[in-house]
Protein backbone atom coordinates (compact mmCIF):
# COMPACT_ATOMS: atom_id res chain seq x y z
CA UNK A 1 0.00 0.00 0.00
CA UNK A 2 1.61 3.25 -1.13
CA UNK A 3 1.31 6.15 1.32
CA UNK A 4 0.90 9.84 0.46
CA UNK A 5 2.84 12.85 1.75
CA UNK A 6 1.71 16.43 1.11
CA UNK A 7 4.78 18.63 1.53
CA UNK A 8 5.15 22.38 1.98
CA UNK A 9 2.26 22.94 4.41
CA UNK A 10 2.48 26.60 5.41
CA UNK A 11 -0.87 28.01 6.51
CA UNK A 12 -4.08 27.14 8.33
CA UNK A 13 -5.95 26.62 5.06
CA UNK A 14 -3.44 23.89 4.10
CA UNK A 15 -3.94 22.26 7.51
CA UNK A 16 -7.72 22.25 7.10
CA UNK A 17 -7.37 20.58 3.68
CA UNK A 18 -5.11 17.79 4.95
CA UNK A 19 -7.18 17.30 8.11
CA UNK A 20 -10.18 16.63 5.87
CA UNK A 21 -8.42 14.50 3.25
CA UNK A 22 -6.09 12.53 5.54
CA UNK A 23 -2.75 11.98 3.79
CA UNK A 24 -0.36 9.72 5.72
CA UNK A 25 2.26 12.48 6.12
CA UNK A 26 2.67 16.23 5.76
CA UNK A 27 5.94 18.09 5.29
CA UNK A 28 7.03 21.29 7.05
CA UNK A 29 9.93 22.97 5.26
CA UNK A 30 12.53 24.64 7.49
CA UNK A 31 15.11 25.16 4.73
CA UNK A 32 15.32 28.22 2.46
CA UNK A 33 12.37 27.87 0.10
CA UNK A 34 9.20 29.68 -0.91
CA UNK A 35 7.46 27.13 1.32
CA UNK A 36 9.72 27.74 4.34
CA UNK A 37 7.98 28.16 7.70
CA UNK A 38 9.33 29.61 10.94
CA UNK A 39 9.56 27.51 14.07
CA UNK A 40 6.71 29.50 15.61
CA UNK A 41 4.43 29.08 12.60
CA UNK A 42 5.25 25.37 12.26
CA UNK A 43 4.52 24.76 15.95
CA UNK A 44 1.15 26.49 15.58
CA UNK A 45 0.25 24.47 12.46
CA UNK A 46 1.37 21.25 14.17
CA UNK A 47 -0.98 21.88 17.11
CA UNK A 48 -3.93 22.16 14.71
CA UNK A 49 -3.03 19.08 12.68
CA UNK A 50 -4.94 15.80 12.97
CA UNK A 51 -2.84 13.63 15.28
CA UNK A 52 -3.07 10.63 12.94
CA UNK A 53 -1.09 12.45 10.22
CA UNK A 54 2.67 12.10 10.69
CA UNK A 55 4.76 15.27 10.62
CA UNK A 56 7.96 15.40 8.56
CA UNK A 57 10.46 18.23 9.04
CA UNK A 58 12.51 19.10 5.95
CA UNK A 59 16.04 20.40 6.57
CA UNK A 60 19.14 21.22 4.50
CA UNK A 61 22.55 21.05 6.22
CA UNK A 62 21.10 22.50 9.42
CA UNK A 63 22.90 22.72 12.75
CA UNK A 64 21.97 19.50 14.68
CA UNK A 65 21.01 21.43 17.82
CA UNK A 66 18.60 23.58 15.83
CA UNK A 67 17.09 20.48 14.21
CA UNK A 68 16.53 18.92 17.63
CA UNK A 69 14.99 22.14 18.99
CA UNK A 70 12.56 22.40 16.05
CA UNK A 71 11.73 18.68 16.16
CA UNK A 72 10.79 18.88 19.84
CA UNK A 73 8.81 22.12 19.53
CA UNK A 74 6.79 20.81 16.56
CA UNK A 75 6.59 17.21 17.81
CA UNK A 76 7.96 15.94 14.51
CA UNK A 77 7.81 12.23 13.73
CA UNK A 78 10.33 12.16 10.89
CA UNK A 79 13.41 14.21 9.93
CA UNK A 80 14.01 14.57 6.18
CA UNK A 81 17.52 15.70 5.18
CA UNK A 82 17.95 17.27 1.75
CA UNK A 83 21.55 18.46 1.85
CA UNK A 84 25.02 16.98 2.12
CA UNK A 85 24.41 15.51 5.59
CA UNK A 86 26.84 12.68 6.33
CA UNK A 87 25.86 9.17 7.44
CA UNK A 88 27.21 10.07 10.90
CA UNK A 89 25.01 13.19 11.00
CA UNK A 90 21.93 11.15 10.08
CA UNK A 91 22.76 8.53 12.71
CA UNK A 92 22.98 11.13 15.48
CA UNK A 93 19.19 11.65 15.75
CA UNK A 94 18.19 8.60 17.76
CA UNK A 95 14.58 9.49 18.57
CA UNK A 96 13.31 10.04 15.04
CA UNK A 97 12.75 8.20 11.80
CA UNK A 98 15.25 9.53 9.23
CA UNK A 99 14.61 10.09 5.52
CA UNK A 100 17.68 10.97 3.42
CA UNK A 101 17.12 12.65 0.08
CA UNK A 102 19.02 12.02 -3.16
CA UNK A 103 18.75 13.25 -6.73
CA UNK A 104 17.25 10.56 -8.97
CA UNK A 105 19.61 11.15 -11.89
CA UNK A 106 22.86 10.67 -9.96
CA UNK A 107 24.43 7.33 -8.85
CA UNK A 108 21.38 6.63 -6.75
CA UNK A 109 22.21 3.04 -5.72
CA UNK A 110 25.80 3.91 -4.71
CA UNK A 111 24.53 6.84 -2.66
CA UNK A 112 21.89 4.79 -0.86
CA UNK A 113 24.41 2.07 0.02
CA UNK A 114 26.56 4.64 1.85
CA UNK A 115 23.61 5.53 4.09
CA UNK A 116 22.19 2.03 4.56
CA UNK A 117 21.72 1.64 8.31
CA UNK A 118 21.99 5.41 8.92
CA UNK A 119 18.63 6.32 7.39
CA UNK A 120 15.29 4.52 7.60
CA UNK A 121 14.13 5.52 4.14
CA UNK A 122 15.41 7.22 1.00
CA UNK A 123 13.65 10.05 -0.77
CA UNK A 124 14.45 10.32 -4.47
CA UNK A 125 13.81 13.74 -6.00
CA UNK A 126 14.55 15.76 -9.12
CA UNK A 127 17.66 17.95 -9.23
CA UNK A 128 15.56 21.01 -8.29
CA UNK A 129 13.32 20.00 -5.33
CA UNK A 130 9.92 21.69 -5.31
CA UNK A 131 10.21 22.70 -8.98
CA UNK A 132 7.59 20.30 -10.29
CA UNK A 133 10.18 18.65 -12.57
CA UNK A 134 10.46 14.87 -12.66
CA UNK A 135 13.45 12.61 -13.31
CA UNK A 136 13.69 9.32 -15.21
CA UNK A 137 11.79 6.83 -13.04
CA UNK A 138 13.57 3.93 -14.76
CA UNK A 139 16.65 4.88 -12.70
CA UNK A 140 15.02 3.55 -9.53
CA UNK A 141 12.80 0.79 -10.89
CA UNK A 142 12.88 -2.17 -8.49
CA UNK A 143 14.72 -0.25 -5.77
CA UNK A 144 11.70 -0.37 -3.46
CA UNK A 145 12.12 -4.14 -3.20
CA UNK A 146 15.29 -3.57 -1.14
CA UNK A 147 14.72 -0.16 0.49
CA UNK A 148 11.91 2.06 1.72
CA UNK A 149 11.61 4.57 -1.12
CA UNK A 150 9.84 7.92 -1.09
CA UNK A 151 9.28 9.14 -4.65
CA UNK A 152 9.23 12.92 -5.19
CA UNK A 153 9.82 15.33 -8.03
CA UNK A 154 7.23 16.40 -10.58
CA UNK A 155 4.37 14.31 -9.22
CA UNK A 156 0.79 15.48 -9.75
CA UNK A 157 -2.73 14.02 -9.88
CA UNK A 158 -2.34 13.23 -13.60
CA UNK A 159 0.90 11.20 -13.46
CA UNK A 160 0.79 9.64 -9.99
CA UNK A 161 -0.92 6.41 -11.16
CA UNK A 162 1.88 5.78 -13.66
CA UNK A 163 4.53 6.63 -11.04
CA UNK A 164 3.12 4.20 -8.50
CA UNK A 165 2.82 1.45 -11.10
CA UNK A 166 6.36 1.91 -12.44
CA UNK A 167 8.36 2.61 -9.25
CA UNK A 168 6.18 0.92 -6.59
CA UNK A 169 7.42 3.35 -3.90
CA UNK A 170 6.36 2.95 -0.30
CA UNK A 171 5.56 6.70 -0.15
CA UNK A 172 4.87 9.39 -2.77
CA UNK A 173 5.66 13.02 -1.96
CA UNK A 174 4.01 15.99 -3.67
CA UNK A 175 4.27 19.74 -3.19
CA UNK A 176 3.97 22.03 -6.22
CA UNK A 177 1.83 19.43 -8.04
CA UNK A 178 -1.12 20.07 -5.70
CA UNK A 179 -0.86 23.83 -5.32
CA UNK A 180 -3.32 26.52 -6.36
CA UNK A 181 -3.06 30.30 -6.25
CA UNK A 182 -2.58 30.52 -2.48
CA UNK A 183 -1.20 27.32 -1.00
CA UNK A 184 -2.62 23.85 -1.50
CA UNK A 185 -5.61 23.24 -3.77
CA UNK A 186 -8.26 21.10 -2.08
CA UNK A 187 -9.35 19.68 -5.44
CA UNK A 188 -5.79 18.70 -6.45
CA UNK A 189 -4.93 17.22 -3.04
CA UNK A 190 -8.13 15.19 -3.06
CA UNK A 191 -7.49 13.88 -6.57
CA UNK A 192 -3.85 13.08 -5.79
CA UNK A 193 -4.65 11.13 -2.62
CA UNK A 194 -7.55 9.39 -4.37
CA UNK A 195 -5.26 8.22 -7.19
CA UNK A 196 -2.66 6.98 -4.70
CA UNK A 197 -5.27 5.01 -2.75
CA UNK A 198 -6.71 3.58 -5.98
CA UNK A 199 -3.44 2.50 -7.59
CA UNK A 200 -1.14 2.02 -4.58
Tab-separated table of C-alpha atoms in Angstrom:
chain	number	residue	atom	x	y	z
A	1	UNK	CA	0.000	0.000	0.000
A	2	UNK	CA	1.614	3.253	-1.127
A	3	UNK	CA	1.305	6.147	1.325
A	4	UNK	CA	0.903	9.842	0.457
A	5	UNK	CA	2.836	12.850	1.746
A	6	UNK	CA	1.714	16.429	1.109
A	7	UNK	CA	4.782	18.630	1.528
A	8	UNK	CA	5.150	22.378	1.984
A	9	UNK	CA	2.260	22.943	4.408
A	10	UNK	CA	2.480	26.600	5.409
A	11	UNK	CA	-0.870	28.013	6.509
A	12	UNK	CA	-4.081	27.143	8.329
A	13	UNK	CA	-5.946	26.617	5.060
A	14	UNK	CA	-3.442	23.894	4.102
A	15	UNK	CA	-3.942	22.257	7.505
A	16	UNK	CA	-7.721	22.251	7.102
A	17	UNK	CA	-7.373	20.581	3.683
A	18	UNK	CA	-5.113	17.792	4.947
A	19	UNK	CA	-7.176	17.300	8.111
A	20	UNK	CA	-10.176	16.630	5.868
A	21	UNK	CA	-8.422	14.500	3.247
A	22	UNK	CA	-6.088	12.528	5.543
A	23	UNK	CA	-2.750	11.984	3.790
A	24	UNK	CA	-0.362	9.719	5.722
A	25	UNK	CA	2.258	12.478	6.122
A	26	UNK	CA	2.672	16.232	5.758
A	27	UNK	CA	5.939	18.094	5.294
A	28	UNK	CA	7.029	21.293	7.053
A	29	UNK	CA	9.934	22.975	5.255
A	30	UNK	CA	12.529	24.637	7.485
A	31	UNK	CA	15.111	25.163	4.735
A	32	UNK	CA	15.315	28.221	2.457
A	33	UNK	CA	12.367	27.870	0.099
A	34	UNK	CA	9.201	29.678	-0.912
A	35	UNK	CA	7.463	27.131	1.318
A	36	UNK	CA	9.724	27.743	4.338
A	37	UNK	CA	7.975	28.159	7.700
A	38	UNK	CA	9.327	29.613	10.935
A	39	UNK	CA	9.556	27.507	14.069
A	40	UNK	CA	6.709	29.501	15.613
A	41	UNK	CA	4.431	29.076	12.603
A	42	UNK	CA	5.248	25.373	12.261
A	43	UNK	CA	4.524	24.759	15.950
A	44	UNK	CA	1.148	26.488	15.581
A	45	UNK	CA	0.254	24.469	12.461
A	46	UNK	CA	1.366	21.253	14.169
A	47	UNK	CA	-0.976	21.876	17.105
A	48	UNK	CA	-3.926	22.160	14.709
A	49	UNK	CA	-3.025	19.081	12.676
A	50	UNK	CA	-4.940	15.805	12.965
A	51	UNK	CA	-2.836	13.626	15.279
A	52	UNK	CA	-3.068	10.628	12.941
A	53	UNK	CA	-1.092	12.455	10.224
A	54	UNK	CA	2.675	12.098	10.688
A	55	UNK	CA	4.764	15.275	10.621
A	56	UNK	CA	7.964	15.397	8.557
A	57	UNK	CA	10.465	18.225	9.044
A	58	UNK	CA	12.508	19.100	5.947
A	59	UNK	CA	16.044	20.402	6.574
A	60	UNK	CA	19.135	21.224	4.499
A	61	UNK	CA	22.550	21.047	6.220
A	62	UNK	CA	21.105	22.504	9.416
A	63	UNK	CA	22.902	22.715	12.752
A	64	UNK	CA	21.972	19.505	14.681
A	65	UNK	CA	21.008	21.427	17.822
A	66	UNK	CA	18.599	23.577	15.834
A	67	UNK	CA	17.092	20.478	14.206
A	68	UNK	CA	16.527	18.925	17.626
A	69	UNK	CA	14.988	22.141	18.994
A	70	UNK	CA	12.561	22.396	16.053
A	71	UNK	CA	11.734	18.678	16.163
A	72	UNK	CA	10.785	18.875	19.842
A	73	UNK	CA	8.811	22.115	19.531
A	74	UNK	CA	6.788	20.814	16.565
A	75	UNK	CA	6.587	17.214	17.806
A	76	UNK	CA	7.960	15.940	14.506
A	77	UNK	CA	7.809	12.226	13.732
A	78	UNK	CA	10.333	12.165	10.890
A	79	UNK	CA	13.409	14.209	9.927
A	80	UNK	CA	14.013	14.569	6.180
A	81	UNK	CA	17.517	15.700	5.180
A	82	UNK	CA	17.946	17.273	1.754
A	83	UNK	CA	21.551	18.462	1.854
A	84	UNK	CA	25.021	16.977	2.124
A	85	UNK	CA	24.407	15.514	5.587
A	86	UNK	CA	26.838	12.676	6.325
A	87	UNK	CA	25.857	9.166	7.439
A	88	UNK	CA	27.208	10.075	10.901
A	89	UNK	CA	25.011	13.188	11.002
A	90	UNK	CA	21.926	11.151	10.084
A	91	UNK	CA	22.757	8.526	12.715
A	92	UNK	CA	22.984	11.130	15.479
A	93	UNK	CA	19.189	11.649	15.748
A	94	UNK	CA	18.195	8.599	17.762
A	95	UNK	CA	14.577	9.490	18.571
A	96	UNK	CA	13.310	10.039	15.040
A	97	UNK	CA	12.748	8.203	11.799
A	98	UNK	CA	15.250	9.526	9.234
A	99	UNK	CA	14.613	10.090	5.522
A	100	UNK	CA	17.677	10.969	3.415
A	101	UNK	CA	17.119	12.646	0.081
A	102	UNK	CA	19.021	12.019	-3.156
A	103	UNK	CA	18.751	13.245	-6.735
A	104	UNK	CA	17.248	10.563	-8.967
A	105	UNK	CA	19.608	11.151	-11.886
A	106	UNK	CA	22.864	10.668	-9.960
A	107	UNK	CA	24.427	7.330	-8.853
A	108	UNK	CA	21.383	6.631	-6.746
A	109	UNK	CA	22.206	3.044	-5.717
A	110	UNK	CA	25.801	3.907	-4.714
A	111	UNK	CA	24.533	6.843	-2.656
A	112	UNK	CA	21.894	4.791	-0.862
A	113	UNK	CA	24.411	2.067	0.023
A	114	UNK	CA	26.562	4.644	1.852
A	115	UNK	CA	23.608	5.527	4.095
A	116	UNK	CA	22.189	2.027	4.562
A	117	UNK	CA	21.718	1.640	8.306
A	118	UNK	CA	21.994	5.411	8.923
A	119	UNK	CA	18.632	6.317	7.389
A	120	UNK	CA	15.291	4.522	7.603
A	121	UNK	CA	14.132	5.521	4.139
A	122	UNK	CA	15.407	7.216	1.001
A	123	UNK	CA	13.650	10.052	-0.771
A	124	UNK	CA	14.447	10.315	-4.474
A	125	UNK	CA	13.808	13.744	-5.997
A	126	UNK	CA	14.549	15.756	-9.119
A	127	UNK	CA	17.663	17.947	-9.228
A	128	UNK	CA	15.560	21.005	-8.294
A	129	UNK	CA	13.323	19.998	-5.334
A	130	UNK	CA	9.923	21.692	-5.315
A	131	UNK	CA	10.211	22.704	-8.977
A	132	UNK	CA	7.588	20.301	-10.287
A	133	UNK	CA	10.185	18.649	-12.565
A	134	UNK	CA	10.464	14.866	-12.662
A	135	UNK	CA	13.446	12.608	-13.307
A	136	UNK	CA	13.685	9.318	-15.213
A	137	UNK	CA	11.787	6.831	-13.040
A	138	UNK	CA	13.565	3.927	-14.758
A	139	UNK	CA	16.650	4.883	-12.696
A	140	UNK	CA	15.016	3.549	-9.533
A	141	UNK	CA	12.795	0.788	-10.890
A	142	UNK	CA	12.884	-2.173	-8.492
A	143	UNK	CA	14.717	-0.245	-5.774
A	144	UNK	CA	11.697	-0.369	-3.464
A	145	UNK	CA	12.125	-4.145	-3.201
A	146	UNK	CA	15.287	-3.566	-1.139
A	147	UNK	CA	14.715	-0.161	0.494
A	148	UNK	CA	11.907	2.062	1.724
A	149	UNK	CA	11.614	4.566	-1.122
A	150	UNK	CA	9.836	7.924	-1.092
A	151	UNK	CA	9.279	9.141	-4.649
A	152	UNK	CA	9.232	12.920	-5.187
A	153	UNK	CA	9.818	15.331	-8.031
A	154	UNK	CA	7.235	16.396	-10.583
A	155	UNK	CA	4.371	14.306	-9.221
A	156	UNK	CA	0.792	15.477	-9.747
A	157	UNK	CA	-2.732	14.017	-9.881
A	158	UNK	CA	-2.337	13.234	-13.597
A	159	UNK	CA	0.900	11.198	-13.455
A	160	UNK	CA	0.786	9.638	-9.995
A	161	UNK	CA	-0.922	6.407	-11.161
A	162	UNK	CA	1.881	5.781	-13.662
A	163	UNK	CA	4.533	6.634	-11.044
A	164	UNK	CA	3.117	4.197	-8.497
A	165	UNK	CA	2.818	1.451	-11.099
A	166	UNK	CA	6.356	1.907	-12.444
A	167	UNK	CA	8.356	2.612	-9.253
A	168	UNK	CA	6.184	0.915	-6.586
A	169	UNK	CA	7.417	3.345	-3.902
A	170	UNK	CA	6.356	2.953	-0.296
A	171	UNK	CA	5.562	6.701	-0.153
A	172	UNK	CA	4.866	9.387	-2.766
A	173	UNK	CA	5.665	13.019	-1.956
A	174	UNK	CA	4.010	15.989	-3.668
A	175	UNK	CA	4.266	19.742	-3.186
A	176	UNK	CA	3.967	22.031	-6.216
A	177	UNK	CA	1.830	19.434	-8.044
A	178	UNK	CA	-1.120	20.071	-5.695
A	179	UNK	CA	-0.858	23.835	-5.317
A	180	UNK	CA	-3.321	26.517	-6.360
A	181	UNK	CA	-3.058	30.300	-6.245
A	182	UNK	CA	-2.581	30.516	-2.478
A	183	UNK	CA	-1.202	27.320	-0.999
A	184	UNK	CA	-2.621	23.852	-1.505
A	185	UNK	CA	-5.613	23.238	-3.771
A	186	UNK	CA	-8.260	21.096	-2.079
A	187	UNK	CA	-9.349	19.675	-5.435
A	188	UNK	CA	-5.793	18.698	-6.452
A	189	UNK	CA	-4.925	17.218	-3.040
A	190	UNK	CA	-8.134	15.190	-3.056
A	191	UNK	CA	-7.494	13.883	-6.573
A	192	UNK	CA	-3.846	13.084	-5.793
A	193	UNK	CA	-4.649	11.128	-2.618
A	194	UNK	CA	-7.551	9.389	-4.369
A	195	UNK	CA	-5.263	8.216	-7.195
A	196	UNK	CA	-2.655	6.977	-4.698
A	197	UNK	CA	-5.272	5.007	-2.753
A	198	UNK	CA	-6.706	3.583	-5.977
A	199	UNK	CA	-3.442	2.497	-7.593
A	200	UNK	CA	-1.141	2.016	-4.579
